[in-house]
Short mmCIF file of N, CA, C and O in Angstrom, two decimals:
data_model
loop_
_atom_site.label_atom_id
_atom_site.label_comp_id
_atom_site.label_asym_id
_atom_site.label_seq_id
_atom_site.Cartn_x
_atom_site.Cartn_y
_atom_site.Cartn_z
N MET R 14 -0.27 8.30 12.81
CA MET R 14 -0.72 6.86 12.20
C MET R 14 -1.71 6.68 11.86
O MET R 14 -1.53 5.75 11.24
N ALA R 15 -2.29 6.18 12.83
CA ALA R 15 -4.04 5.54 12.36
C ALA R 15 -4.51 6.33 11.12
O ALA R 15 -5.50 5.56 10.61
N GLU R 16 -4.86 7.43 11.23
CA GLU R 16 -5.17 8.23 10.70
C GLU R 16 -4.55 7.58 8.71
O GLU R 16 -5.34 8.01 8.23
N VAL R 17 -3.05 8.43 9.05
CA VAL R 17 -2.38 7.89 7.92
C VAL R 17 -2.96 6.35 7.28
O VAL R 17 -2.69 6.40 5.46
N VAL R 18 -2.95 5.04 8.51
CA VAL R 18 -2.98 4.52 7.76
C VAL R 18 -4.67 4.34 6.88
O VAL R 18 -5.01 3.87 5.74
N GLU R 19 -5.63 4.89 7.73
CA GLU R 19 -6.90 4.82 7.35
C GLU R 19 -7.32 5.88 5.61
O GLU R 19 -7.43 5.53 4.78
N LYS R 20 -6.10 6.44 5.77
CA LYS R 20 -6.03 7.44 4.16
C LYS R 20 -5.76 6.69 3.40
O LYS R 20 -6.35 6.95 1.84
N TYR R 21 -4.81 5.74 3.76
CA TYR R 21 -3.64 5.01 2.47
C TYR R 21 -4.96 4.17 2.08
O TYR R 21 -4.87 3.49 0.64
N ILE R 22 -5.28 3.20 2.69
CA ILE R 22 -6.40 2.54 2.48
C ILE R 22 -7.58 3.00 2.30
O ILE R 22 -8.30 2.74 -0.09
N ASP R 23 -7.77 4.27 1.82
CA ASP R 23 -9.29 4.75 1.20
C ASP R 23 -8.83 5.51 0.36
O ASP R 23 -9.48 5.39 -0.98
N PHE R 24 -7.21 6.03 -0.15
CA PHE R 24 -6.25 5.93 -1.44
C PHE R 24 -6.14 4.85 -2.60
O PHE R 24 -6.74 4.84 -3.97
N LEU R 25 -5.60 3.86 -1.75
CA LEU R 25 -6.35 2.93 -3.07
C LEU R 25 -7.29 2.33 -3.05
O LEU R 25 -7.39 1.84 -4.62
N THR R 26 -8.65 2.93 -2.71
CA THR R 26 -10.19 2.46 -3.23
C THR R 26 -10.42 3.82 -3.96
O THR R 26 -10.42 3.46 -5.48
N ASN R 27 -9.85 4.80 -3.66
CA ASN R 27 -10.79 5.95 -4.08
C ASN R 27 -9.74 7.32 -4.95
O ASN R 27 -10.50 7.98 -5.12
N GLY R 28 -8.53 7.09 -4.39
CA GLY R 28 -7.21 8.00 -4.74
C GLY R 28 -6.35 7.49 -6.00
O GLY R 28 -6.32 7.38 -6.68
N THR R 29 -5.43 9.12 -6.09
CA THR R 29 -4.59 8.91 -7.00
C THR R 29 -3.01 8.78 -6.17
O THR R 29 -3.18 8.44 -4.78
N ALA R 30 -2.24 7.66 -7.12
CA ALA R 30 -0.94 7.77 -7.03
C ALA R 30 -0.52 8.64 -5.81
O ALA R 30 0.67 8.73 -5.99
N GLU R 31 -0.37 9.74 -7.04
CA GLU R 31 -0.13 11.04 -6.18
C GLU R 31 0.05 10.98 -4.83
O GLU R 31 0.35 11.28 -3.86
N GLN R 32 -1.76 11.04 -4.20
CA GLN R 32 -2.16 11.46 -3.05
C GLN R 32 -1.17 9.85 -2.45
O GLN R 32 -1.44 10.26 -0.66
N ILE R 33 -0.91 8.80 -2.76
CA ILE R 33 -0.30 7.74 -1.78
C ILE R 33 0.83 8.48 -1.42
O ILE R 33 1.17 7.85 0.00
N ALA R 34 1.37 8.71 -2.51
CA ALA R 34 2.62 9.20 -2.92
C ALA R 34 3.06 10.21 -0.84
O ALA R 34 4.23 10.06 -0.52
N ASP R 35 1.82 11.12 -1.86
CA ASP R 35 2.61 12.46 -0.86
C ASP R 35 1.95 11.29 0.82
O ASP R 35 2.96 13.02 1.79
N LEU R 36 1.74 10.28 1.03
CA LEU R 36 1.61 10.07 2.65
C LEU R 36 3.24 9.67 3.04
O LEU R 36 3.50 9.53 4.46
N TYR R 37 4.23 9.64 2.08
CA TYR R 37 5.18 8.91 2.29
C TYR R 37 6.42 10.40 2.63
O TYR R 37 6.27 11.36 2.06
N ALA R 38 7.53 10.27 3.55
CA ALA R 38 8.47 11.33 3.94
C ALA R 38 9.44 11.44 2.02
O ALA R 38 9.05 10.12 1.56
N PRO R 39 10.02 12.36 1.69
CA PRO R 39 10.51 12.88 0.76
C PRO R 39 11.66 11.48 1.03
O PRO R 39 11.79 11.01 -0.58
N ASP R 40 12.36 10.73 1.59
CA ASP R 40 13.54 10.12 1.36
C ASP R 40 12.94 7.95 1.76
O ASP R 40 13.73 7.24 1.80
N ALA R 41 11.15 8.31 1.79
CA ALA R 41 11.34 6.99 2.29
C ALA R 41 11.35 5.88 0.77
O ALA R 41 11.28 6.14 0.62
N THR R 42 11.53 4.95 2.31
CA THR R 42 11.77 3.66 1.00
C THR R 42 10.26 2.49 0.97
O THR R 42 9.60 2.41 2.43
N VAL R 43 10.20 1.85 -0.05
CA VAL R 43 8.67 1.32 0.09
C VAL R 43 9.18 -0.98 -0.50
O VAL R 43 9.91 -0.17 -1.60
N GLU R 44 9.33 -1.02 0.29
CA GLU R 44 10.38 -2.73 -0.30
C GLU R 44 8.59 -3.78 -0.59
O GLU R 44 7.67 -3.74 1.15
N ASP R 45 7.80 -3.55 -1.89
CA ASP R 45 7.11 -4.81 -2.00
C ASP R 45 6.57 -5.40 -2.53
O ASP R 45 6.87 -5.30 -4.11
N PRO R 46 6.92 -6.51 -2.95
CA PRO R 46 7.38 -7.48 -1.15
C PRO R 46 8.58 -7.47 -0.46
O PRO R 46 9.28 -7.40 -1.34
N ILE R 47 8.59 -8.10 0.42
CA ILE R 47 9.81 -8.30 1.22
C ILE R 47 10.71 -8.68 0.46
O ILE R 47 9.66 -9.85 -0.18
N GLY R 48 11.84 -8.11 -0.01
CA GLY R 48 12.46 -9.22 -0.44
C GLY R 48 12.17 -8.23 -2.18
O GLY R 48 13.77 -9.11 -3.43
N ALA R 49 11.93 -8.13 -2.67
CA ALA R 49 11.09 -6.54 -3.76
C ALA R 49 12.79 -6.02 -4.10
O ALA R 49 12.79 -5.28 -2.43
N ASP R 50 12.54 -5.11 -5.34
CA ASP R 50 14.14 -3.87 -5.50
C ASP R 50 13.19 -3.24 -3.98
O ASP R 50 11.83 -3.09 -4.52
N VAL R 51 13.93 -2.50 -3.96
CA VAL R 51 13.36 -1.33 -2.44
C VAL R 51 13.21 0.07 -3.83
O VAL R 51 14.01 0.62 -4.08
N ARG R 52 11.84 0.81 -3.98
CA ARG R 52 11.81 2.42 -4.00
C ARG R 52 12.51 2.85 -2.94
O ARG R 52 10.95 3.19 -2.51
N ASN R 53 12.15 3.44 -3.77
CA ASN R 53 13.09 5.39 -2.55
C ASN R 53 12.83 6.42 -3.59
O ASN R 53 13.63 7.33 -2.75
N THR R 54 12.66 6.63 -4.29
CA THR R 54 12.20 7.94 -5.41
C THR R 54 10.24 8.09 -5.24
O THR R 54 9.58 7.42 -5.38
N ARG R 55 10.67 9.31 -4.80
CA ARG R 55 8.92 9.58 -5.40
C ARG R 55 8.05 9.17 -6.96
O ARG R 55 7.53 8.46 -6.66
N GLU R 56 9.44 9.44 -7.15
CA GLU R 56 8.49 9.13 -9.06
C GLU R 56 8.61 7.46 -9.43
O GLU R 56 7.39 6.60 -9.82
N GLN R 57 9.37 6.18 -8.43
CA GLN R 57 9.00 5.33 -8.20
C GLN R 57 8.01 5.00 -7.37
O GLN R 57 7.48 3.75 -8.06
N LEU R 58 7.48 5.46 -6.57
CA LEU R 58 5.88 5.35 -5.48
C LEU R 58 5.06 5.56 -6.42
O LEU R 58 4.16 5.00 -5.90
N VAL R 59 4.79 7.00 -6.72
CA VAL R 59 4.11 7.03 -7.99
C VAL R 59 3.74 6.10 -9.36
O VAL R 59 2.72 5.47 -9.66
N GLU R 60 4.95 5.72 -9.28
CA GLU R 60 5.12 4.41 -10.75
C GLU R 60 4.29 3.22 -9.83
O GLU R 60 3.56 2.46 -10.87
N PHE R 61 4.26 3.21 -8.60
CA PHE R 61 4.15 1.91 -8.47
C PHE R 61 2.80 1.60 -8.32
O PHE R 61 1.56 0.32 -8.11
N TYR R 62 2.51 3.02 -7.00
CA TYR R 62 0.51 2.94 -7.04
C TYR R 62 -0.50 2.95 -8.35
O TYR R 62 -1.12 2.75 -8.14
N SER R 63 0.30 3.65 -9.04
CA SER R 63 -0.68 3.78 -10.55
C SER R 63 -0.33 2.55 -11.26
O SER R 63 -1.58 2.56 -11.97
N ILE R 64 0.15 1.18 -11.08
CA ILE R 64 -0.81 0.10 -10.96
C ILE R 64 -1.48 -0.39 -10.45
O ILE R 64 -3.00 -0.69 -10.93
N ILE R 65 -1.84 0.38 -9.31
CA ILE R 65 -3.06 0.12 -8.50
C ILE R 65 -4.48 0.92 -9.20
O ILE R 65 -5.32 0.73 -9.37
N THR R 66 -4.18 1.87 -9.06
CA THR R 66 -4.90 3.80 -9.78
C THR R 66 -5.29 3.19 -10.89
O THR R 66 -6.11 3.78 -11.06
N ASN R 67 -4.62 3.22 -11.22
CA ASN R 67 -5.21 2.84 -13.12
C ASN R 67 -5.97 1.54 -13.30
O ASN R 67 -6.87 1.05 -14.22
N MET R 68 -6.19 0.65 -12.25
CA MET R 68 -6.86 -0.75 -12.47
C MET R 68 -9.06 0.38 -13.02
O MET R 68 -8.84 0.86 -12.14
N ASP R 69 -9.49 -0.53 -13.82
CA ASP R 69 -10.43 -0.09 -13.83
C ASP R 69 -11.42 -0.39 -12.46
O ASP R 69 -12.54 0.19 -11.80
N GLU R 70 -10.90 -1.29 -11.66
CA GLU R 70 -11.94 -1.45 -9.90
C GLU R 70 -10.35 -1.80 -9.25
O GLU R 70 -10.18 -2.32 -9.40
N ARG R 71 -11.03 -1.06 -7.74
CA ARG R 71 -10.22 -1.55 -6.92
C ARG R 71 -10.88 -0.86 -5.09
O ARG R 71 -11.33 0.30 -5.24
N THR R 72 -10.73 -1.99 -4.22
CA THR R 72 -12.03 -2.03 -3.15
C THR R 72 -10.32 -2.54 -2.06
O THR R 72 -9.99 -3.53 -2.24
N ALA R 73 -10.39 -1.25 -1.25
CA ALA R 73 -9.10 -1.79 -0.01
C ALA R 73 -10.45 -2.28 0.77
O ALA R 73 -10.77 -0.60 1.54
N THR R 74 -9.98 -3.20 2.47
CA THR R 74 -10.18 -3.46 3.18
C THR R 74 -9.91 -3.20 4.43
O THR R 74 -9.59 -4.00 4.30
N LEU R 75 -9.90 -2.57 5.19
CA LEU R 75 -9.07 -2.66 6.37
C LEU R 75 -9.54 -3.46 7.21
O LEU R 75 -10.21 -4.07 7.69
N LYS R 76 -8.71 -4.70 7.54
CA LYS R 76 -9.05 -6.29 8.29
C LYS R 76 -8.52 -5.65 9.54
O LYS R 76 -9.27 -5.72 10.96
N TRP R 77 -6.91 -5.30 9.84
CA TRP R 77 -7.07 -4.63 12.13
C TRP R 77 -5.86 -4.13 11.41
O TRP R 77 -5.14 -3.55 10.27
N LYS R 78 -6.09 -3.50 12.35
CA LYS R 78 -4.13 -2.54 12.70
C LYS R 78 -3.99 -2.61 13.93
O LYS R 78 -4.81 -2.57 14.92
N LYS R 79 -2.49 -2.78 14.13
CA LYS R 79 -1.83 -2.77 15.42
C LYS R 79 -1.16 -0.94 15.16
O LYS R 79 -0.26 -1.20 14.49
N ILE R 80 -0.96 -0.77 15.90
CA ILE R 80 0.11 0.86 16.46
C ILE R 80 0.87 1.09 17.81
O ILE R 80 0.45 0.43 18.61
N ALA R 81 2.14 0.71 16.68
CA ALA R 81 3.06 0.94 18.51
C ALA R 81 3.56 1.88 18.53
O ALA R 81 4.88 1.45 17.39
N GLY R 82 4.69 2.54 19.25
CA GLY R 82 5.65 3.34 18.86
C GLY R 82 6.02 4.26 17.27
O GLY R 82 4.92 5.25 17.63
N ASP R 83 6.52 4.16 16.55
CA ASP R 83 6.88 4.78 15.31
C ASP R 83 6.14 4.42 14.53
O ASP R 83 6.86 4.10 13.37
N THR R 84 5.56 3.02 14.44
CA THR R 84 5.49 1.09 13.31
C THR R 84 3.41 1.16 13.78
O THR R 84 3.65 1.30 14.99
N ALA R 85 3.36 1.44 12.75
CA ALA R 85 1.41 0.35 12.23
C ALA R 85 2.15 -0.52 11.67
O ALA R 85 3.16 -0.17 10.70
N VAL R 86 1.38 -1.55 11.88
CA VAL R 86 0.99 -3.19 11.48
C VAL R 86 -0.36 -3.46 11.07
O VAL R 86 -0.94 -3.08 11.88
N PHE R 87 -0.94 -3.68 9.67
CA PHE R 87 -1.91 -3.66 9.32
C PHE R 87 -2.02 -4.94 7.96
O PHE R 87 -1.26 -4.30 7.35
N GLU R 88 -3.40 -5.18 8.55
CA GLU R 88 -3.40 -6.24 7.35
C GLU R 88 -4.83 -5.95 6.43
O GLU R 88 -5.79 -4.82 7.46
N PHE R 89 -5.38 -6.17 5.32
CA PHE R 89 -6.53 -5.59 3.97
C PHE R 89 -5.91 -6.25 3.50
O PHE R 89 -5.29 -6.67 3.27
N THR R 90 -7.52 -5.86 2.78
CA THR R 90 -7.46 -6.65 1.49
C THR R 90 -8.39 -6.30 -0.08
O THR R 90 -8.75 -4.77 0.14
N LEU R 91 -7.41 -6.46 -0.82
CA LEU R 91 -6.96 -5.25 -2.05
C LEU R 91 -7.66 -6.15 -3.21
O LEU R 91 -7.03 -7.07 -3.31
N VAL R 92 -8.90 -5.74 -3.45
CA VAL R 92 -9.55 -6.32 -5.48
C VAL R 92 -9.41 -5.23 -5.96
O VAL R 92 -9.44 -4.10 -5.88
N THR R 93 -8.89 -6.07 -7.08
CA THR R 93 -8.66 -5.74 -7.79
C THR R 93 -9.02 -5.80 -9.54
O THR R 93 -9.69 -6.78 -9.48
N GLY R 94 -9.52 -5.17 -10.10
CA GLY R 94 -9.83 -5.88 -11.83
C GLY R 94 -9.02 -5.07 -12.77
O GLY R 94 -9.57 -3.90 -13.12
N THR R 95 -8.92 -5.05 -14.21
CA THR R 95 -9.21 -4.52 -14.65
C THR R 95 -9.53 -5.72 -16.49
O THR R 95 -9.40 -7.16 -16.38
N SER R 96 -9.98 -4.99 -17.61
CA SER R 96 -9.99 -6.21 -18.73
C SER R 96 -11.65 -7.89 -18.50
O SER R 96 -10.70 -8.24 -18.87
N GLY R 97 -11.79 -7.36 -17.47
CA GLY R 97 -12.87 -7.83 -17.16
C GLY R 97 -12.18 -9.99 -16.28
O GLY R 97 -13.11 -10.96 -15.64
N MET R 98 -10.60 -9.10 -15.85
CA MET R 98 -10.19 -10.06 -14.70
C MET R 98 -9.95 -9.03 -13.26
O MET R 98 -9.40 -8.34 -13.27
N ARG R 99 -9.80 -10.46 -12.69
CA ARG R 99 -9.85 -9.92 -11.14
C ARG R 99 -9.32 -10.58 -10.67
O ARG R 99 -8.71 -11.59 -10.52
N PHE R 100 -8.55 -10.03 -9.45
CA PHE R 100 -7.30 -10.25 -8.48
C PHE R 100 -7.73 -10.01 -7.06
O PHE R 100 -8.53 -8.89 -6.80
N GLU R 101 -7.31 -10.32 -6.17
CA GLU R 101 -7.31 -10.06 -4.18
C GLU R 101 -6.45 -11.32 -3.72
O GLU R 101 -5.38 -11.70 -4.14
N ILE R 102 -5.47 -9.70 -2.73
CA ILE R 102 -4.72 -11.04 -2.44
C ILE R 102 -4.50 -9.67 -1.17
O ILE R 102 -5.95 -8.96 -0.42
N THR R 103 -4.50 -10.48 0.08
CA THR R 103 -4.12 -9.49 1.63
C THR R 103 -2.80 -9.36 2.12
O THR R 103 -3.01 -10.75 2.45
N PRO R 104 -2.07 -8.66 1.79
CA PRO R 104 -1.00 -8.50 2.35
C PRO R 104 -1.09 -8.32 3.80
O PRO R 104 -2.42 -7.01 4.48
N VAL R 105 0.19 -7.79 4.37
CA VAL R 105 0.45 -7.44 6.00
C VAL R 105 1.68 -6.10 5.89
O VAL R 105 2.57 -6.63 5.50
N ASP R 106 1.42 -4.88 6.00
CA ASP R 106 1.69 -3.92 5.50
C ASP R 106 2.61 -3.23 7.50
O ASP R 106 1.74 -3.28 7.94
N ILE R 107 3.57 -3.67 6.72
CA ILE R 107 4.37 -2.66 8.51
C ILE R 107 5.42 -1.00 7.61
O ILE R 107 6.09 -1.53 6.90
N MET R 108 4.75 -0.64 8.56
CA MET R 108 4.89 1.34 8.30
C MET R 108 5.67 1.77 8.94
O MET R 108 5.39 1.68 10.64
N VAL R 109 6.52 2.17 9.72
CA VAL R 109 7.72 2.84 10.01
C VAL R 109 7.64 4.55 9.68
O VAL R 109 7.43 5.33 9.13
N PHE R 110 7.09 5.38 10.83
CA PHE R 110 7.27 6.81 10.91
C PHE R 110 7.82 7.54 11.25
O PHE R 110 8.07 7.66 11.66
N ASP R 111 7.85 9.32 10.20
CA ASP R 111 8.96 10.04 10.68
C ASP R 111 8.58 10.22 11.89
O ASP R 111 6.78 10.82 12.39
N ALA R 112 9.42 12.05 12.52
CA ALA R 112 8.88 12.83 13.68
C ALA R 112 7.71 13.28 12.87
O ALA R 112 6.66 13.98 13.69
N ASP R 113 7.58 13.40 11.11
CA ASP R 113 6.69 14.34 11.14
C ASP R 113 5.12 14.02 10.71
O ASP R 113 3.98 14.47 9.87
N GLY R 114 5.09 13.07 10.72
CA GLY R 114 4.12 11.55 10.57
C GLY R 114 3.27 10.84 9.81
O GLY R 114 2.59 10.35 8.48
N LYS R 115 4.68 10.79 9.01
CA LYS R 115 5.07 10.67 7.05
C LYS R 115 5.80 9.36 7.75
O LYS R 115 6.23 8.99 8.23
N ILE R 116 4.80 8.45 6.72
CA ILE R 116 5.59 7.22 6.36
C ILE R 116 6.65 6.62 6.46
O ILE R 116 7.41 7.83 4.87
N ALA R 117 8.02 6.55 6.69
CA ALA R 117 9.39 6.78 6.71
C ALA R 117 9.67 5.80 5.77
O ALA R 117 10.50 5.77 4.64
N SER R 118 8.84 4.65 5.90
CA SER R 118 9.36 2.98 4.79
C SER R 118 8.28 2.23 5.10
O SER R 118 7.67 1.92 6.26
N MET R 119 8.22 1.02 4.08
CA MET R 119 7.14 0.45 4.46
C MET R 119 7.00 -0.74 3.64
O MET R 119 8.58 -1.00 2.96
N ARG R 120 7.55 -2.19 4.10
CA ARG R 120 7.49 -3.15 3.74
C ARG R 120 5.92 -4.49 3.54
O ARG R 120 5.35 -4.31 5.01
N ALA R 121 5.71 -4.53 2.63
CA ALA R 121 4.59 -5.86 2.73
C ALA R 121 5.19 -6.89 2.69
O ALA R 121 6.00 -7.34 1.88
N VAL R 122 4.57 -7.30 3.57
CA VAL R 122 4.26 -9.02 3.60
C VAL R 122 3.28 -10.39 2.84
O VAL R 122 2.28 -9.82 3.40
N TRP R 123 3.81 -10.71 1.81
CA TRP R 123 3.44 -11.74 0.62
C TRP R 123 4.51 -12.08 0.05
O TRP R 123 5.10 -10.83 -0.33
N GLN R 124 3.33 -13.29 -0.68
CA GLN R 124 3.95 -13.97 -2.27
C GLN R 124 3.33 -13.59 -3.10
O GLN R 124 2.32 -14.16 -2.37
N PRO R 125 3.84 -14.21 -4.27
CA PRO R 125 3.03 -14.01 -5.14
C PRO R 125 1.94 -15.38 -5.54
O PRO R 125 0.66 -15.35 -5.83
N GLY R 126 2.15 -16.20 -4.24
CA GLY R 126 1.70 -17.33 -4.16
C GLY R 126 -0.07 -16.87 -3.70
O GLY R 126 -1.32 -17.21 -3.53
N ASP R 127 0.10 -15.95 -3.31
CA ASP R 127 -1.15 -14.90 -2.13
C ASP R 127 -2.15 -14.29 -3.12
O ASP R 127 -3.53 -14.24 -2.54
N LEU R 128 -1.61 -14.29 -3.81
CA LEU R 128 -2.56 -13.68 -5.40
C LEU R 128 -2.96 -13.87 -6.09
O LEU R 128 -3.21 -15.17 -6.53
N VAL R 129 -4.42 -13.80 -5.44
CA VAL R 129 -5.73 -15.29 -6.03
C VAL R 129 -6.72 -14.20 -6.81
O VAL R 129 -7.17 -13.72 -7.09
N GLN R 130 -6.74 -15.25 -7.74
CA GLN R 130 -7.76 -14.36 -9.30
C GLN R 130 -8.81 -15.50 -8.98
O GLN R 130 -9.61 -16.33 -8.83
N LEU R 131 -10.10 -14.13 -8.85
CA LEU R 131 -11.17 -14.69 -8.45
C LEU R 131 -12.01 -14.53 -9.98
O LEU R 131 -12.19 -14.41 -10.89
#
C-alpha cells in the first residue's frame, strides 16, 4: 500500500491519467471530493485524472501517510498551473485496498475553499 501511495503521488507529477487509473481495481470508486458524484469506471477515472495530467505544470508532494489494515490515509500538496494561472490544494485522501493491492476506493477530503490561487 505504501508503494502504491508513492506511485500515486509520483504519477500526479510525472505520469499519465492511464497510469493513475492502473493503480485502481476494475470496480473501484472515487469520490473526490467527498460529496461529489462517485466515479466508478476506468473511463471516468481517466477523464478525471486527465484534468490534472493535462496541466502545463503539476507537482504533488506527500506530506505524511498512515497505513493500517487495508487502508491508507495521506495528505499531500498539489500545485497545478496552465495559461499563466497556478493553483494549490492540500487534500487528505483515504484509500482502501483490495486483496491484490489495488485501490478499491478513494475518498478525498477537501472543499472548494481549500483551492488557492497562487
